[in-house]
Amino acid sequence: MKKRNRLKKNEDFQKVFKKGKSMANRQYVLYVLHQPEAKEFRVGLSVSKKIGNAVVRNRVKRLIRQVIQEERNLLKQENDYIIIARKPAAELSYEETKKSLQHLFRKSFVYRKKPNQPS
């Protein structure tokens, strides 16, 4: 993920938490904040120490980043996203992670409309 696509600052995280909408499933929580002036989406990841040791947390973050990388052309560009991993996320394979995050994206309507679909 490119630097310009990352949420890093605490104030940015707080803004998304306070003003954004949240959606969750068993493995992840997704916060979305619409930013009309933004040209590209930004993603923040939060993986707590409750999930596991550093190796496990980094693996979870790597899997999430890979899914974001693959789905980036389908996601709405004018949003900020925060993905919070829950404890069950530590045991997921890549395919399960992808399926779980896609479920959340669909549930929170952050996929772009396909050009051939009527509005």
PDB file of C-alpha atoms in Angstrom:
ATOM      1  CA  MET A   1       0.000   0.000   0.000  1.00  0.00           C
ATOM      2  CA  LYS A   2       1.328   3.417  -0.920  1.00  0.00           C
ATOM      3  CA  LYS A   3       2.009   6.012   1.771  1.00  0.00           C
ATOM      4  CA  ARG A   4      -0.675   8.343   0.463  1.00  0.00           C
ATOM      5  CA  ASN A   5      -3.227   5.559   1.017  1.00  0.00           C
ATOM      6  CA  ARG A   6      -2.458   5.160   4.720  1.00  0.00           C
ATOM      7  CA  LEU A   7      -4.091   6.720   7.742  1.00  0.00           C
ATOM      8  CA  LYS A   8      -1.365   7.291  10.313  1.00  0.00           C
ATOM      9  CA  LYS A   9      -2.176  10.277  12.513  1.00  0.00           C
ATOM     10  CA  ASN A  10      -4.223   9.880  15.658  1.00  0.00           C
ATOM     11  CA  GLU A  11      -6.350  12.903  14.728  1.00  0.00           C
ATOM     12  CA  ASP A  12      -7.291  11.225  11.425  1.00  0.00           C
ATOM     13  CA  PHE A  13      -8.252   8.024  13.253  1.00  0.00           C
ATOM     14  CA  GLN A  14     -10.323   9.986  15.793  1.00  0.00           C
ATOM     15  CA  LYS A  15     -12.144  11.869  13.035  1.00  0.00           C
ATOM     16  CA  VAL A  16     -13.149   8.594  11.334  1.00  0.00           C
ATOM     17  CA  PHE A  17     -14.189   7.029  14.671  1.00  0.00           C
ATOM     18  CA  LYS A  18     -16.322  10.047  15.666  1.00  0.00           C
ATOM     19  CA  LYS A  19     -17.937  10.967  12.341  1.00  0.00           C
ATOM     20  CA  GLY A  20     -17.803   7.713  10.381  1.00  0.00           C
ATOM     21  CA  LYS A  21     -20.195   4.797  10.139  1.00  0.00           C
ATOM     22  CA  SER A  22     -19.211   1.388  11.454  1.00  0.00           C
ATOM     23  CA  MET A  23     -20.058  -2.124  10.371  1.00  0.00           C
ATOM     24  CA  ALA A  24     -18.819  -5.389  11.865  1.00  0.00           C
ATOM     25  CA  ASN A  25     -18.711  -9.131  11.488  1.00  0.00           C
ATOM     26  CA  ARG A  26     -17.061 -11.740  13.739  1.00  0.00           C
ATOM     27  CA  GLN A  27     -13.503 -11.064  12.542  1.00  0.00           C
ATOM     28  CA  TYR A  28     -13.349  -7.346  11.708  1.00  0.00           C
ATOM     29  CA  VAL A  29     -14.862  -3.936  12.369  1.00  0.00           C
ATOM     30  CA  LEU A  30     -14.927  -1.469   9.473  1.00  0.00           C
ATOM     31  CA  TYR A  31     -15.284   2.292   9.945  1.00  0.00           C
ATOM     32  CA  VAL A  32     -16.011   4.391   6.864  1.00  0.00           C
ATOM     33  CA  LEU A  33     -15.953   8.183   6.589  1.00  0.00           C
ATOM     34  CA  HIS A  34     -16.939   9.912   3.358  1.00  0.00           C
ATOM     35  CA  GLN A  35     -14.383  12.582   2.342  1.00  0.00           C
ATOM     36  CA  PRO A  36     -15.778  14.330  -0.778  1.00  0.00           C
ATOM     37  CA  GLU A  37     -12.593  16.348  -1.378  1.00  0.00           C
ATOM     38  CA  ALA A  38     -10.322  13.266  -1.316  1.00  0.00           C
ATOM     39  CA  LYS A  39      -8.938  11.934  -4.588  1.00  0.00           C
ATOM     40  CA  GLU A  40      -7.866   8.549  -3.190  1.00  0.00           C
ATOM     41  CA  PHE A  41      -9.045   6.407  -0.324  1.00  0.00           C
ATOM     42  CA  ARG A  42      -6.972   5.978   2.829  1.00  0.00           C
ATOM     43  CA  VAL A  43      -6.877   2.942   5.103  1.00  0.00           C
ATOM     44  CA  GLY A  44      -5.904   2.647   8.755  1.00  0.00           C
ATOM     45  CA  LEU A  45      -5.318  -0.709  10.430  1.00  0.00           C
ATOM     46  CA  SER A  46      -5.677  -1.508  14.089  1.00  0.00           C
ATOM     47  CA  VAL A  47      -4.550  -4.873  15.425  1.00  0.00           C
ATOM     48  CA  SER A  48      -4.476  -5.000  19.213  1.00  0.00           C
ATOM     49  CA  LYS A  49      -2.052  -6.948  21.403  1.00  0.00           C
ATOM     50  CA  LYS A  50      -5.043  -9.052  22.449  1.00  0.00           C
ATOM     51  CA  ILE A  51      -4.854 -10.696  19.014  1.00  0.00           C
ATOM     52  CA  GLY A  52      -1.445 -12.240  19.642  1.00  0.00           C
ATOM     53  CA  ASN A  53       2.271 -11.572  19.631  1.00  0.00           C
ATOM     54  CA  ALA A  54       4.022  -9.328  17.079  1.00  0.00           C
ATOM     55  CA  VAL A  55       4.394 -12.130  14.540  1.00  0.00           C
ATOM     56  CA  VAL A  56       0.654 -12.868  14.576  1.00  0.00           C
ATOM     57  CA  ARG A  57      -0.328  -9.174  14.479  1.00  0.00           C
ATOM     58  CA  ASN A  58       1.981  -8.467  11.548  1.00  0.00           C
ATOM     59  CA  ARG A  59       0.619 -11.467   9.659  1.00  0.00           C
ATOM     60  CA  VAL A  60      -2.947 -10.238  10.171  1.00  0.00           C
ATOM     61  CA  LYS A  61      -1.973  -6.755   8.918  1.00  0.00           C
ATOM     62  CA  ARG A  62      -0.185  -8.242   5.900  1.00  0.00           C
ATOM     63  CA  LEU A  63      -3.264 -10.252   4.939  1.00  0.00           C
ATOM     64  CA  ILE A  64      -5.540  -7.213   5.283  1.00  0.00           C
ATOM     65  CA  ARG A  65      -3.182  -5.068   3.178  1.00  0.00           C
ATOM     66  CA  GLN A  66      -3.114  -7.719   0.454  1.00  0.00           C
ATOM     67  CA  VAL A  67      -6.915  -7.834   0.313  1.00  0.00           C
ATOM     68  CA  ILE A  68      -7.057  -4.014   0.138  1.00  0.00           C
ATOM     69  CA  GLN A  69      -4.469  -4.085  -2.656  1.00  0.00           C
ATOM     70  CA  GLU A  70      -6.574  -6.512  -4.681  1.00  0.00           C
ATOM     71  CA  GLU A  71      -9.868  -4.716  -4.019  1.00  0.00           C
ATOM     72  CA  ARG A  72      -8.593  -1.125  -4.401  1.00  0.00           C
ATOM     73  CA  ASN A  73     -10.110  -0.588  -7.851  1.00  0.00           C
ATOM     74  CA  LEU A  74     -13.521  -1.677  -6.584  1.00  0.00           C
ATOM     75  CA  LEU A  75     -13.583   0.512  -3.450  1.00  0.00           C
ATOM     76  CA  LYS A  76     -14.985   4.027  -3.455  1.00  0.00           C
ATOM     77  CA  GLN A  77     -12.035   6.409  -3.675  1.00  0.00           C
ATOM     78  CA  GLU A  78     -13.478   9.302  -1.657  1.00  0.00           C
ATOM     79  CA  ASN A  79     -13.620   7.413   1.665  1.00  0.00           C
ATOM     80  CA  ASP A  80     -11.352   6.879   4.654  1.00  0.00           C
ATOM     81  CA  TYR A  81     -11.441   3.347   6.067  1.00  0.00           C
ATOM     82  CA  ILE A  82     -10.325   1.913   9.391  1.00  0.00           C
ATOM     83  CA  ILE A  83     -10.193  -1.853   9.779  1.00  0.00           C
ATOM     84  CA  ILE A  84      -9.984  -3.232  13.307  1.00  0.00           C
ATOM     85  CA  ALA A  85      -9.111  -6.906  13.671  1.00  0.00           C
ATOM     86  CA  ARG A  86     -10.909  -8.970  16.292  1.00  0.00           C
ATOM     87  CA  LYS A  87      -9.467 -12.052  17.982  1.00  0.00           C
ATOM     88  CA  PRO A  88     -10.824 -14.665  15.500  1.00  0.00           C
ATOM     89  CA  ALA A  89      -8.929 -12.883  12.670  1.00  0.00           C
ATOM     90  CA  ALA A  90      -5.663 -14.402  13.936  1.00  0.00           C
ATOM     91  CA  GLU A  91      -6.677 -17.912  12.811  1.00  0.00           C
ATOM     92  CA  LEU A  92      -7.920 -17.000   9.328  1.00  0.00           C
ATOM     93  CA  SER A  93      -6.249 -18.044   6.098  1.00  0.00           C
ATOM     94  CA  TYR A  94      -5.852 -15.547   3.272  1.00  0.00           C
ATOM     95  CA  GLU A  95      -8.984 -16.782   1.484  1.00  0.00           C
ATOM     96  CA  GLU A  96     -11.060 -16.524   4.674  1.00  0.00           C
ATOM     97  CA  THR A  97      -9.694 -13.041   5.361  1.00  0.00           C
ATOM     98  CA  LYS A  98     -10.596 -11.926   1.848  1.00  0.00           C
ATOM     99  CA  LYS A  99     -14.095 -13.396   2.081  1.00  0.00           C
ATOM    100  CA  SER A 100     -14.688 -11.774   5.472  1.00  0.00           C
ATOM    101  CA  LEU A 101     -13.518  -8.328   4.346  1.00  0.00           C
ATOM    102  CA  GLN A 102     -15.502  -8.537   1.087  1.00  0.00           C
ATOM    103  CA  HIS A 103     -18.572  -9.335   3.166  1.00  0.00           C
ATOM    104  CA  LEU A 104     -17.968  -6.197   5.240  1.00  0.00           C
ATOM    105  CA  PHE A 105     -17.379  -4.046   2.152  1.00  0.00           C
ATOM    106  CA  ARG A 106     -20.650  -5.236   0.609  1.00  0.00           C
ATOM    107  CA  LYS A 107     -22.516  -4.797   3.882  1.00  0.00           C
ATOM    108  CA  SER A 108     -21.318  -1.194   4.232  1.00  0.00           C
ATOM    109  CA  PHE A 109     -21.867  -0.305   0.533  1.00  0.00           C
ATOM    110  CA  VAL A 110     -18.297   0.834  -0.165  1.00  0.00           C
ATOM    111  CA  TYR A 111     -17.966  -0.912  -3.520  1.00  0.00           C
ATOM    112  CA  ARG A 112     -18.298   1.291  -6.585  1.00  0.00           C
ATOM    113  CA  LYS A 113     -21.259   0.685  -8.846  1.00  0.00           C
ATOM    114  CA  LYS A 114     -20.363  -1.270 -11.946  1.00  0.00           C
ATOM    115  CA  PRO A 115     -20.731   0.846 -15.126  1.00  0.00           C
ATOM    116  CA  ASN A 116     -23.263  -1.538 -16.696  1.00  0.00           C
ATOM    117  CA  GLN A 117     -25.577  -1.534 -13.673  1.00  0.00           C
ATOM    118  CA  PRO A 118     -28.483   0.939 -13.508  1.00  0.00           C
ATOM    119  CA  SER A 119     -28.355   3.355 -10.582  1.00  0.00           C
TER     120      SER A 119
END
